[in-house]
Tab-separated table of C-alpha atoms and ligand atoms in Angstrom:
chain	number	residue	atom	x	y	z
A	1	MET	CA	89.369	130.761	128.917
A	2	GLU	CA	90.496	129.875	125.401
A	3	LYS	CA	87.404	129.331	123.045
A	4	PHE	CA	87.821	127.221	119.988
A	5	ASP	CA	85.657	125.911	117.091
A	6	LEU	CA	86.741	122.770	117.553
A	7	VAL	CA	88.809	120.747	120.028
A	8	ILE	CA	89.959	116.676	118.842
A	9	ILE	CA	90.733	114.739	121.984
A	10	GLY	CA	93.412	112.115	120.922
A	11	SER	CA	96.481	112.509	118.229
A	12	GLY	CA	96.355	109.455	116.507
A	13	PRO	CA	95.700	109.555	112.680
A	14	GLY	CA	92.118	110.057	113.171
A	15	GLY	CA	92.915	112.963	115.279
A	16	TYR	CA	96.379	114.830	113.972
A	17	VAL	CA	94.629	114.611	110.386
A	18	ALA	CA	91.050	115.974	111.619
A	19	ALA	CA	93.224	118.656	113.364
A	20	ILE	CA	95.072	119.299	109.532
A	21	ARG	CA	91.759	119.971	107.717
A	22	ALA	CA	89.993	121.756	110.236
A	23	GLY	CA	92.907	124.167	110.068
A	24	GLN	CA	93.207	124.297	106.238
A	25	LEU	CA	89.512	125.164	106.340
A	26	GLY	CA	90.175	127.906	109.067
A	27	LEU	CA	88.638	126.600	111.953
A	28	LYS	CA	90.298	127.726	115.561
A	29	THR	CA	91.095	124.077	116.974
A	30	ALA	CA	93.181	122.595	119.365
A	31	MET	CA	94.308	118.828	120.219
A	32	VAL	CA	94.504	117.056	123.501
A	33	GLU	CA	96.828	114.561	123.663
A	34	LYS	CA	97.860	112.682	127.129
A	35	ASP	CA	100.892	110.913	125.906
A	36	LYS	CA	104.162	112.968	125.491
A	37	ASP	CA	104.483	112.494	122.176
A	38	LEU	CA	102.033	113.257	119.126
A	39	GLY	CA	100.445	110.244	116.584
A	40	GLY	CA	98.932	107.794	118.784
A	41	THR	CA	99.189	103.895	118.527
A	42	CYS	CA	99.526	103.885	114.839
A	43	LEU	CA	102.924	106.138	115.049
A	44	ASN	CA	104.217	105.036	118.733
A	45	VAL	CA	103.335	101.584	119.053
A	46	GLY	CA	101.546	100.356	116.123
A	47	CYS	CA	101.878	100.691	112.439
A	48	ILE	CA	104.854	102.285	112.369
A	49	PRO	CA	107.506	100.617	114.552
A	50	SER	CA	106.009	97.369	113.185
A	51	LYS	CA	106.670	98.196	109.910
A	52	ALA	CA	110.247	99.388	110.823
A	53	LEU	CA	110.706	96.135	112.302
A	54	LEU	CA	109.069	93.864	109.349
A	55	THR	CA	111.249	95.996	106.812
A	56	SER	CA	114.268	95.317	108.664
A	57	SER	CA	113.963	91.321	109.613
A	58	ASP	CA	112.758	90.949	106.114
A	59	HIS	CA	116.137	92.788	104.960
A	60	PHE	CA	117.724	90.078	107.000
A	61	ILE	CA	116.062	87.172	105.879
A	62	PHE	CA	116.880	88.563	102.230
A	63	ALA	CA	120.602	88.870	103.085
A	64	LYS	CA	120.608	85.111	104.916
A	65	LYS	CA	118.972	82.981	102.450
A	66	GLU	CA	118.119	85.390	99.256
A	67	ALA	CA	121.144	87.315	98.573
A	68	GLU	CA	123.302	84.240	97.607
A	69	LYS	CA	120.485	83.034	94.517
A	70	HIS	CA	121.093	87.149	93.205
A	71	GLY	CA	125.124	86.022	93.036
A	72	ILE	CA	125.691	88.586	96.182
A	73	VAL	CA	128.239	87.188	98.474
A	74	VAL	CA	127.636	88.390	101.723
A	75	GLY	CA	129.507	85.979	104.313
A	76	SER	CA	128.131	85.390	107.711
A	77	VAL	CA	124.706	87.308	108.595
A	78	ASP	CA	123.921	88.616	111.700
A	79	VAL	CA	121.742	90.673	113.873
A	80	ASP	CA	122.401	93.691	116.011
A	81	LEU	CA	118.770	93.871	117.796
A	82	ASN	CA	120.076	96.885	119.606
A	83	LYS	CA	120.575	98.796	116.392
A	84	MET	CA	117.373	97.557	114.593
A	85	GLN	CA	115.542	99.025	117.793
A	86	GLN	CA	117.587	102.287	117.412
A	87	ARG	CA	116.656	102.641	113.914
A	88	LYS	CA	112.900	102.029	114.529
A	89	GLU	CA	112.784	104.289	117.393
A	90	LYS	CA	114.698	107.036	115.025
A	91	VAL	CA	111.729	106.237	112.322
A	92	VAL	CA	109.267	106.775	114.833
A	93	LYS	CA	110.494	109.897	115.733
A	94	THR	CA	111.057	111.290	112.804
A	95	LEU	CA	107.204	110.665	112.272
A	96	THR	CA	105.728	112.008	115.591
A	97	GLY	CA	107.865	115.270	115.473
A	98	GLY	CA	106.574	115.542	111.978
A	99	VAL	CA	103.188	115.900	113.202
A	100	ARG	CA	104.211	118.397	115.923
A	101	ALA	CA	105.126	120.210	112.945
A	102	LEU	CA	102.203	119.969	111.079
A	103	MET	CA	100.079	121.052	113.858
A	104	LYS	CA	102.435	124.426	114.112
A	105	THR	CA	101.863	125.233	110.396
A	106	ASN	CA	98.232	124.301	110.391
A	107	LYS	CA	98.062	126.649	113.639
A	108	VAL	CA	96.630	123.830	116.049
A	109	THR	CA	97.222	124.367	119.254
A	110	THR	CA	98.175	121.111	121.059
A	111	PHE	CA	97.342	120.503	124.851
A	112	GLU	CA	99.186	117.806	126.326
A	113	GLY	CA	97.077	116.035	129.582
A	114	PHE	CA	94.316	113.597	129.537
A	115	GLY	CA	91.022	115.162	127.887
A	116	THR	CA	87.842	114.944	129.516
A	117	ILE	CA	84.355	116.445	128.280
A	118	THR	CA	82.608	118.322	131.212
A	119	ALA	CA	79.939	119.714	129.632
A	120	PRO	CA	79.104	120.311	125.809
A	121	GLY	CA	81.161	122.408	124.692
A	122	LYS	CA	83.687	122.392	127.735
A	123	VAL	CA	86.643	119.917	128.171
A	124	SER	CA	89.259	120.027	130.871
A	125	VAL	CA	92.985	119.034	130.677
A	126	LYS	CA	94.625	117.304	133.367
A	127	SER	CA	98.050	117.316	132.516
A	128	SER	CA	101.291	115.062	134.318
A	129	ASP	CA	101.885	117.727	137.202
A	130	GLY	CA	98.299	117.195	138.223
A	131	LYS	CA	97.353	120.471	137.106
A	132	THR	CA	94.149	121.381	134.919
A	133	GLN	CA	92.925	123.520	132.123
A	134	GLU	CA	89.243	124.040	131.267
A	135	ILE	CA	88.915	124.795	127.372
A	136	GLU	CA	85.582	125.941	125.559
A	137	THR	CA	84.660	125.147	121.961
A	138	LYS	CA	81.862	124.789	119.849
A	139	ASN	CA	82.306	120.961	118.763
A	140	ILE	CA	84.471	118.322	120.314
A	141	ILE	CA	85.675	115.514	118.258
A	142	ILE	CA	86.579	111.985	120.492
A	143	ALA	CA	89.520	110.096	118.781
A	144	THR	CA	90.929	108.478	121.470
A	145	GLY	CA	91.626	105.081	119.346
A	146	SER	CA	91.149	101.730	120.787
A	147	ALA	CA	93.785	99.459	123.348
A	148	PRO	CA	94.611	95.639	123.354
A	149	ILE	CA	91.791	93.352	124.599
A	150	GLU	CA	92.992	91.254	127.697
A	151	LEU	CA	92.120	87.756	128.100
A	152	PRO	CA	90.432	87.231	131.417
A	153	PHE	CA	93.069	84.741	132.576
A	154	ALA	CA	96.016	86.053	131.369
A	155	LYS	CA	96.408	89.643	132.124
A	156	PHE	CA	99.536	91.930	130.900
A	157	ASP	CA	102.476	91.833	132.509
A	158	GLY	CA	104.359	93.722	129.758
A	159	LYS	CA	107.254	90.606	130.500
A	160	THR	CA	106.008	87.542	129.800
A	161	ILE	CA	102.685	87.909	128.759
A	162	VAL	CA	102.646	90.944	126.522
A	163	SER	CA	100.430	93.389	124.051
A	164	SER	CA	101.758	94.279	120.810
A	165	THR	CA	103.264	97.031	122.483
A	166	GLU	CA	105.489	95.126	124.317
A	167	ALA	CA	106.483	92.388	121.444
A	168	LEU	CA	107.813	95.480	119.436
A	169	THR	CA	110.531	96.092	122.028
A	170	PHE	CA	111.787	93.051	122.568
A	171	THR	CA	115.723	93.095	123.425
A	172	GLU	CA	116.424	89.642	122.722
A	173	PRO	CA	114.259	87.198	120.642
A	174	PRO	CA	112.501	85.140	122.768
A	175	ARG	CA	113.459	81.251	122.586
A	176	GLU	CA	110.144	80.121	121.952
A	177	PHE	CA	107.122	82.627	120.933
A	178	LEU	CA	103.484	81.771	121.849
A	179	VAL	CA	100.899	84.157	119.960
A	180	ILE	CA	97.188	83.889	120.847
A	181	GLY	CA	95.244	85.193	117.558
A	182	ALA	CA	96.068	85.022	114.237
A	183	GLY	CA	94.826	88.450	112.963
A	184	ALA	CA	96.944	91.387	111.825
A	185	ILE	CA	99.080	91.731	114.876
A	186	GLY	CA	99.677	87.875	115.795
A	187	LEU	CA	100.745	87.868	111.983
A	188	GLU	CA	102.878	90.709	112.096
A	189	LEU	CA	104.662	90.248	115.314
A	190	GLY	CA	104.993	86.454	114.842
A	191	SER	CA	106.702	87.510	111.462
A	192	VAL	CA	109.207	89.531	113.356
A	193	TRP	CA	110.210	87.441	115.572
A	194	ALA	CA	110.517	84.418	113.313
A	195	ARG	CA	112.534	86.102	111.254
A	196	LEU	CA	115.109	86.942	114.180
A	197	GLY	CA	115.001	83.366	115.666
A	198	SER	CA	112.378	82.859	117.699
A	199	LYS	CA	110.491	79.515	117.751
A	200	VAL	CA	107.267	80.881	116.787
A	201	THR	CA	103.750	78.769	117.469
A	202	ILE	CA	100.144	80.640	116.602
A	203	LEU	CA	97.159	79.680	118.156
A	204	GLU	CA	93.860	80.476	116.359
A	205	PHE	CA	90.041	79.890	117.868
A	206	LEU	CA	88.640	79.906	114.191
A	207	PRO	CA	89.354	77.024	111.454
A	208	ARG	CA	91.215	79.779	109.371
A	209	ILE	CA	93.934	82.621	109.714
A	210	ALA	CA	93.246	86.398	108.729
A	211	VAL	CA	89.744	86.544	109.387
A	212	GLY	CA	88.095	89.148	107.083
A	213	PHE	CA	90.518	88.338	104.123
A	214	ASP	CA	89.678	86.340	101.323
A	215	LEU	CA	89.852	82.902	102.497
A	216	GLU	CA	91.802	81.142	99.505
A	217	LEU	CA	94.530	83.662	100.006
A	218	SER	CA	94.415	83.723	103.487
A	219	ASN	CA	94.978	79.730	103.245
A	220	LEU	CA	97.883	80.551	101.096
A	221	LEU	CA	99.389	83.386	103.210
A	222	GLN	CA	98.982	80.470	105.929
A	223	ARG	CA	100.866	77.924	103.772
A	224	SER	CA	103.841	80.597	103.215
A	225	LEU	CA	104.332	81.542	106.903
A	226	THR	CA	104.185	77.836	107.435
A	227	GLY	CA	107.087	77.385	105.167
A	228	GLN	CA	108.724	80.466	107.158
A	229	GLY	CA	109.073	78.176	110.099
A	230	ILE	CA	106.040	79.561	111.869
A	231	THR	CA	103.512	76.785	113.193
A	232	PHE	CA	99.845	77.014	113.362
A	233	HIS	CA	97.418	75.867	115.533
A	234	LEU	CA	93.861	76.259	114.185
A	235	GLU	CA	90.252	75.739	116.129
A	236	THR	CA	92.348	75.785	119.273
A	237	LYS	CA	91.018	78.251	121.964
A	238	VAL	CA	93.325	79.133	125.143
A	239	SER	CA	91.602	78.702	128.029
A	240	ALA	CA	94.282	79.248	130.698
A	241	ILE	CA	97.913	80.747	130.916
A	242	LYS	CA	100.364	80.099	133.862
A	243	ILE	CA	103.714	81.485	134.845
A	244	ASP	CA	106.085	79.329	136.526
A	245	ASN	CA	109.754	80.514	137.030
A	246	GLY	CA	109.294	82.765	133.784
A	247	ARG	CA	108.153	80.134	131.681
A	248	VAL	CA	104.450	80.344	130.167
A	249	THR	CA	102.461	77.454	129.743
A	250	ALA	CA	98.871	77.609	127.801
A	251	THR	CA	96.003	75.454	128.251
A	252	ALA	CA	93.901	75.260	125.211
A	253	THR	CA	91.348	73.009	123.714
A	254	ARG	CA	90.999	71.543	120.243
A	255	GLY	CA	87.536	69.205	119.893
A	256	ASN	CA	87.540	67.359	122.873
A	257	GLU	CA	91.435	67.284	122.680
A	258	GLU	CA	93.575	69.404	125.731
A	259	LEU	CA	96.864	70.578	124.603
A	260	LYS	CA	99.756	72.461	126.144
A	261	PHE	CA	101.993	75.085	124.783
A	262	GLU	CA	105.157	75.943	126.278
A	263	ALA	CA	106.657	79.300	125.969
A	264	ALA	CA	109.273	82.353	127.031
A	265	LYS	CA	106.566	84.888	126.247
A	266	VAL	CA	103.491	84.742	124.968
A	267	LEU	CA	101.322	87.685	122.909
A	268	VAL	CA	98.347	88.221	123.481
A	269	SER	CA	96.702	89.236	120.047
A	270	VAL	CA	92.481	88.677	120.167
A	271	GLY	CA	91.774	92.101	119.043
A	272	ARG	CA	91.465	95.493	120.648
A	273	LYS	CA	88.605	97.582	122.436
A	274	PRO	CA	87.627	101.259	121.700
A	275	PHE	CA	89.315	103.693	124.256
A	276	SER	CA	85.692	104.919	125.341
A	277	GLU	CA	85.188	105.526	129.223
A	278	GLY	CA	86.703	107.757	131.455
A	279	LEU	CA	86.549	110.517	128.854
A	280	GLY	CA	82.984	112.679	130.388
A	281	ALA	CA	81.020	111.009	127.424
A	282	GLU	CA	78.933	109.183	129.093
A	283	LYS	CA	78.158	111.592	131.634
A	284	VAL	CA	77.202	114.322	129.141
A	285	GLY	CA	74.871	111.775	128.062
A	286	VAL	CA	76.686	110.256	124.635
A	287	GLU	CA	75.333	106.990	123.662
A	288	PHE	CA	77.444	103.963	123.405
A	289	ASP	CA	76.442	100.442	121.729
A	290	GLU	CA	76.692	96.697	123.315
A	291	LYS	CA	80.724	96.766	122.438
A	292	LYS	CA	81.051	99.951	124.084
A	293	ARG	CA	81.890	102.118	120.717
A	294	ILE	CA	80.512	105.520	120.604
A	295	LYS	CA	77.104	105.714	118.315
A	296	VAL	CA	77.287	108.257	115.343
A	297	ASP	CA	75.376	109.135	112.656
A	298	GLN	CA	76.723	108.941	109.201
A	299	HIS	CA	78.271	112.388	109.609
A	300	PHE	CA	79.867	111.103	112.620
A	301	LYS	CA	77.601	113.223	114.847
A	302	THR	CA	76.867	111.583	118.364
A	303	ASN	CA	73.263	111.855	119.848
A	304	VAL	CA	74.643	115.201	121.648
A	305	ASP	CA	74.702	118.253	119.631
A	306	GLY	CA	78.457	119.330	118.905
A	307	ILE	CA	79.829	116.059	119.943
A	308	TYR	CA	81.538	113.805	117.267
A	309	ALA	CA	83.563	110.434	117.107
A	310	ILE	CA	85.865	108.842	114.772
A	311	GLY	CA	88.187	105.984	114.217
A	312	ASP	CA	88.452	103.060	116.170
A	313	VAL	CA	86.380	104.258	119.339
A	314	ILE	CA	83.339	104.123	116.656
A	315	ALA	CA	82.073	101.066	114.583
A	316	GLY	CA	84.160	99.519	112.064
A	317	GLN	CA	87.325	98.419	111.098
A	318	MET	CA	90.056	99.058	113.077
A	319	LEU	CA	92.355	101.028	110.494
A	320	ALA	CA	94.573	103.983	110.645
A	321	HIS	CA	93.140	105.115	107.225
A	322	LYS	CA	89.694	104.787	107.914
A	323	ALA	CA	90.213	107.034	110.620
A	324	GLU	CA	91.759	109.379	108.636
A	325	ASP	CA	89.116	109.744	106.029
A	326	GLU	CA	86.478	109.969	108.953
A	327	GLY	CA	88.361	113.119	110.935
A	328	ILE	CA	88.315	114.485	107.156
A	329	ALA	CA	84.367	113.957	106.297
A	330	CYS	CA	83.511	114.627	110.018
A	331	VAL	CA	85.669	118.016	110.055
A	332	GLU	CA	84.164	118.846	106.474
A	333	ARG	CA	80.770	118.891	107.638
A	334	ILE	CA	81.255	120.672	110.704
A	335	ALA	CA	82.962	123.431	108.465
A	336	GLY	CA	79.577	123.141	106.348
A	337	LYS	CA	81.242	121.181	103.485
A	338	ASP	CA	80.220	117.811	101.832
A	339	GLY	CA	82.537	114.878	103.635
A	340	HIS	CA	81.854	111.711	102.637
A	341	ILE	CA	83.367	108.072	102.945
A	342	ASN	CA	82.614	104.786	101.127
A	343	TYR	CA	83.109	102.100	103.385
A	344	ASP	CA	83.664	99.761	100.125
A	345	ALA	CA	86.681	101.218	99.150
A	346	ILE	CA	88.689	100.872	102.263
A	347	ALA	CA	91.656	98.243	101.972
A	348	GLY	CA	92.699	95.750	104.609
A	349	ILE	CA	96.797	94.925	104.714
A	350	ILE	CA	98.415	92.450	106.777
A	351	TYR	CA	102.250	93.088	106.056
A	352	THR	CA	103.705	90.079	106.350
A	353	ASN	CA	106.004	88.390	103.418
A	354	PRO	CA	104.036	87.717	101.432
A	355	GLU	CA	101.870	90.639	102.249
A	356	LEU	CA	97.927	90.048	102.282
A	357	ALA	CA	95.557	92.907	100.714
A	358	GLY	CA	91.924	93.141	100.232
A	359	VAL	CA	89.163	96.024	99.645
A	360	GLY	CA	85.506	95.467	98.809
A	361	LEU	CA	83.742	91.806	99.113
A	362	THR	CA	85.321	88.679	99.232
A	363	GLU	CA	83.967	85.507	97.219
A	364	ASP	CA	82.403	84.260	100.399
A	365	GLN	CA	80.520	87.907	101.367
A	366	ALA	CA	79.767	87.830	97.255
A	367	LYS	CA	77.756	84.182	97.652
A	368	GLU	CA	76.471	85.091	101.357
A	369	LYS	CA	75.007	87.702	99.550
A	370	GLY	CA	73.391	85.814	96.672
A	371	ILE	CA	75.370	87.511	94.050
A	372	ASP	CA	75.522	86.386	90.817
A	373	TYR	CA	79.696	86.988	90.644
A	374	ARG	CA	82.541	86.153	88.502
A	375	VAL	CA	86.348	85.236	89.469
A	376	GLY	CA	89.448	86.447	87.473
A	377	ARG	CA	93.202	84.993	88.969
A	378	PHE	CA	96.462	85.553	88.331
A	379	PRO	CA	99.371	84.214	89.777
A	380	PHE	CA	102.549	85.958	90.275
A	381	ARG	CA	104.772	83.198	89.214
A	382	ALA	CA	103.230	83.958	85.597
A	383	ASN	CA	104.434	87.586	85.771
A	384	ALA	CA	107.923	88.729	84.173
A	385	ARG	CA	109.016	91.146	87.099
A	386	ALA	CA	108.118	88.588	89.868
A	387	ILE	CA	110.421	85.911	87.869
A	388	ALA	CA	112.925	88.568	87.687
A	389	ASN	CA	112.802	89.578	91.152
A	390	ASP	CA	112.658	86.225	92.343
A	391	ASP	CA	109.351	87.131	94.171
A	392	LEU	CA	107.045	84.324	92.860
A	393	ASP	CA	104.612	83.598	95.952
A	394	GLY	CA	100.954	85.062	95.725
A	395	ILE	CA	97.920	85.873	93.704
A	396	VAL	CA	95.808	88.269	92.403
A	397	LYS	CA	92.262	87.714	92.312
A	398	PHE	CA	88.797	89.875	91.697
A	399	VAL	CA	85.321	89.437	92.215
A	400	ALA	CA	83.098	91.116	89.955
A	401	ASP	CA	79.562	91.396	89.572
A	402	ALA	CA	78.588	88.710	86.441
A	403	LYS	CA	76.199	90.836	84.924
A	404	ALA	CA	77.190	94.958	85.352
A	405	ASP	CA	81.193	93.557	85.653
A	406	ARG	CA	81.352	96.113	88.189
A	407	ILE	CA	84.468	94.979	90.504
A	408	LEU	CA	82.999	94.205	93.779
A	409	GLY	CA	86.436	92.769	95.482
A	410	ALA	CA	90.136	92.817	94.867
A	411	HIS	CA	92.425	90.385	97.059
A	412	ILE	CA	96.153	90.315	96.496
A	413	LEU	CA	99.032	88.203	97.998
A	414	GLN	CA	102.444	89.416	97.099
A	415	HIS	CA	105.717	90.941	98.643
A	416	ALA	CA	104.021	94.475	97.803
A	417	ALA	CA	100.475	93.642	97.294
A	418	SER	CA	100.314	96.794	100.509
A	419	GLU	CA	101.217	99.208	97.005
A	420	LEU	CA	99.388	97.382	94.671
A	421	ILE	CA	95.943	97.455	96.059
A	422	ALA	CA	95.684	100.799	95.862
A	423	GLU	CA	95.068	100.583	92.318
A	424	ALA	CA	91.911	98.366	92.745
A	425	VAL	CA	90.835	100.868	95.497
A	426	SER	CA	90.612	103.614	92.546
A	427	VAL	CA	88.828	101.735	90.328
A	428	ILE	CA	86.419	100.092	93.103
A	429	GLU	CA	85.806	104.112	94.409
A	430	PHE	CA	85.113	105.070	90.680
A	431	GLY	CA	82.503	102.233	90.347
A	432	GLY	CA	84.578	100.863	87.531
A	433	SER	CA	84.545	97.370	85.605
A	434	SER	CA	86.860	94.718	85.075
A	435	GLU	CA	86.940	95.287	81.702
A	436	ASP	CA	87.919	98.917	82.561
A	437	LEU	CA	90.853	97.705	84.222
A	438	ALA	CA	91.686	95.562	81.777
A	439	ARG	CA	91.481	97.679	79.192
A	440	THR	CA	93.996	100.073	81.059
A	441	CYS	CA	97.653	100.122	79.894
A	442	HIS	CA	100.112	98.929	82.511
A	443	SER	CA	103.923	99.323	82.192
A	444	HIS	CA	106.059	96.555	81.262
A	445	PRO	CA	107.683	94.720	83.319
A	446	THR	CA	105.840	95.815	86.639
A	447	LEU	CA	104.220	93.436	89.354
A	448	SER	CA	100.962	95.431	88.503
A	449	GLU	CA	100.386	93.650	85.170
A	450	ALA	CA	99.150	90.753	87.262
A	451	VAL	CA	96.629	92.894	88.970
A	452	LYS	CA	95.655	93.707	85.124
A	453	GLU	CA	95.854	90.183	83.985
A	454	ALA	CA	93.609	89.076	87.239
A	455	ALA	CA	91.022	91.826	85.683
A	456	MET	CA	91.281	90.272	82.241
A	457	ASN	CA	90.774	87.011	83.648
A	458	VAL	CA	87.221	87.609	85.150
A	459	GLU	CA	86.445	87.122	80.881
A	460	LYS	CA	89.298	84.313	81.038
A	461	ARG	CA	91.230	86.171	78.420
A	462	ALA	CA	94.315	86.599	80.635
A	463	LEU	CA	97.441	86.686	78.259
A	464	HIS	CA	100.673	85.238	79.816
A	465	ILE	CA	99.422	82.005	81.607
A	466	LEU	CA	99.215	78.259	80.273
A	467	ASN	CA	96.288	77.040	82.467
A	468	ARG	CA	93.329	79.454	82.840
B	501	NAI	P1	92.144	90.459	115.226
B	501	NAI	O1	90.858	90.741	115.585
B	501	NAI	O2	92.331	91.111	113.662
B	501	NAI	O3	92.412	89.097	115.456
B	501	NAI	C1	92.167	88.587	116.326
B	501	NAI	C2	92.066	86.556	116.234
B	501	NAI	O4	91.893	86.231	118.017
B	501	NAI	C3	90.511	86.725	115.560
B	501	NAI	O5	90.888	85.781	114.562
B	501	NAI	C4	90.315	85.712	116.791
B	501	NAI	O6	89.107	84.545	116.408
B	501	NAI	C5	91.478	85.137	117.601
B	501	NAI	N1	90.996	84.671	119.362
B	501	NAI	C6	90.420	85.349	120.074
B	501	NAI	N2	90.167	84.791	121.331
B	501	NAI	C7	90.928	83.835	120.835
B	501	NAI	C8	91.423	82.931	122.010
B	501	NAI	N3	91.094	82.651	123.595
B	501	NAI	N4	92.272	81.749	121.431
B	501	NAI	C9	93.060	81.767	120.329
B	501	NAI	N5	92.237	82.924	119.536
B	501	NAI	C10	91.503	83.434	119.708
B	501	NAI	O7	92.807	91.298	116.353
B	501	NAI	P2	94.413	92.123	116.142
B	501	NAI	O8	95.134	90.969	115.111
B	501	NAI	O9	94.624	91.822	117.465
B	501	NAI	O10	94.518	93.118	115.563
B	501	NAI	C11	93.410	94.317	116.514
B	501	NAI	C12	93.141	95.245	115.438
B	501	NAI	O11	93.687	96.206	115.106
B	501	NAI	C13	92.423	94.509	114.245
B	501	NAI	O12	91.007	95.689	113.996
B	501	NAI	C14	93.191	94.800	113.157
B	501	NAI	O13	92.786	95.002	112.029
B	501	NAI	C15	93.895	95.999	113.590
B	501	NAI	N6	95.025	96.325	112.820
B	501	NAI	C16	95.400	96.367	111.791
B	501	NAI	C17	96.634	96.463	111.449
B	501	NAI	C18	96.899	96.643	109.727
B	501	NAI	O14	96.446	96.673	109.126
B	501	NAI	N7	97.998	95.586	109.384
B	501	NAI	C19	97.839	95.656	112.041
B	501	NAI	C20	97.669	95.752	113.617
B	501	NAI	C21	96.729	95.452	113.813
């Protein structure tokens, strides 16, 4: 029996990045993956294919609605969805193939099959042909990710009641597309199909969209998406779904009112649950919390020696980059180094147009914590590059400690918010102040100047603004 220093179960961004780091640190490492392709949900049916479709559909809208303003004459514009989907598949293949190459380079052995822990230090891998292989190891990292939550009255059938996985593969835009849940998945996939021609209606239980993000920016995003033709029903709880002749009828309640919605397809995007059961973890005595997440200490160690867990399967935000950094920190600890994570400096992003990005405390969270804070805002309509780009939607908003001026939170709504937020993440990671950022020279003309101006406006001294 082959003996490893580390066996990682799951090859998503948490697992495969942990495997690379382990290889770099000289640990004899194996990674077990049940699916044929490496990369997990993110690369195969999540972050990556959704971004491919978001980009393609965004280009379509540009060609159809915006190009003319730039003096570009394109004639009639159409979508070849088949080709769009093929491009998406190619993107996915490039990246999953890349992960396989990275495993080779870093001398990580990959096992294809379902991994279960049979005892501390023992993992059994069952491949699709029914054969099993036993692996011995000093350490195990569980990095098995998460799966979509099903509504009890609306089991996924993959055709009419779909999860994000199928909503990435439609061969034609559904005439009416009903989305339950206005979180990242609902808003991103709702955007894709609205752009490609579906009549999209999003039902959300809470009185707001994009929960977890700053309310002011979430409300602005809702206004933009409404302008793009998406209909929102907030404070609307779906209680039943019926399928009749391939058509969906959803029953929902808003206050005392009962509402009915008809559609060709319904996407259930009401959250994801940890993929923690059936892995043998419970049999070897690993403890779980009330949400079936694996309990770990600050170094990702479970209550069982030699067994660790990272990513969506433990508590915290379900984000690929959080899983990656946890994977690195966990492996560094195993190798006797000093890995750590700063959870205050992990950004969340929704890749709509405009994109919504946020890191650290929202204004409401600062209020709830009783922190004496100041806010600095700057709108992109006052930024030279945004005007040149004709991309005026959105603002930058900082929440800073009133006395120490330390930046506590940064929130950006803009077409390129996912890239712009990185600067704020760095400043927060270094414990920087709004003044630090305001005194940093930003190139002109760039969108990042709006970030600087919002930081300046914590002291009400933004330059290019008529009304501070
Ligand atoms: P979510 O938890 O972000 O949002 C689900 C929404 O559904 C909530 O607003 C909730 O109030 C609502 N809801 C729940 N039950 C409902 C009902 N019966 N009727 C109406 N509304 C209901 O979940 P989502 O969007 O499915 O995403 C799952 C996870 O994946 C999240 O943790 C998310 O952060 C992550 N993710 C992140 C992405 C990104 O970073 N861009 C992209 C996709 C997913």
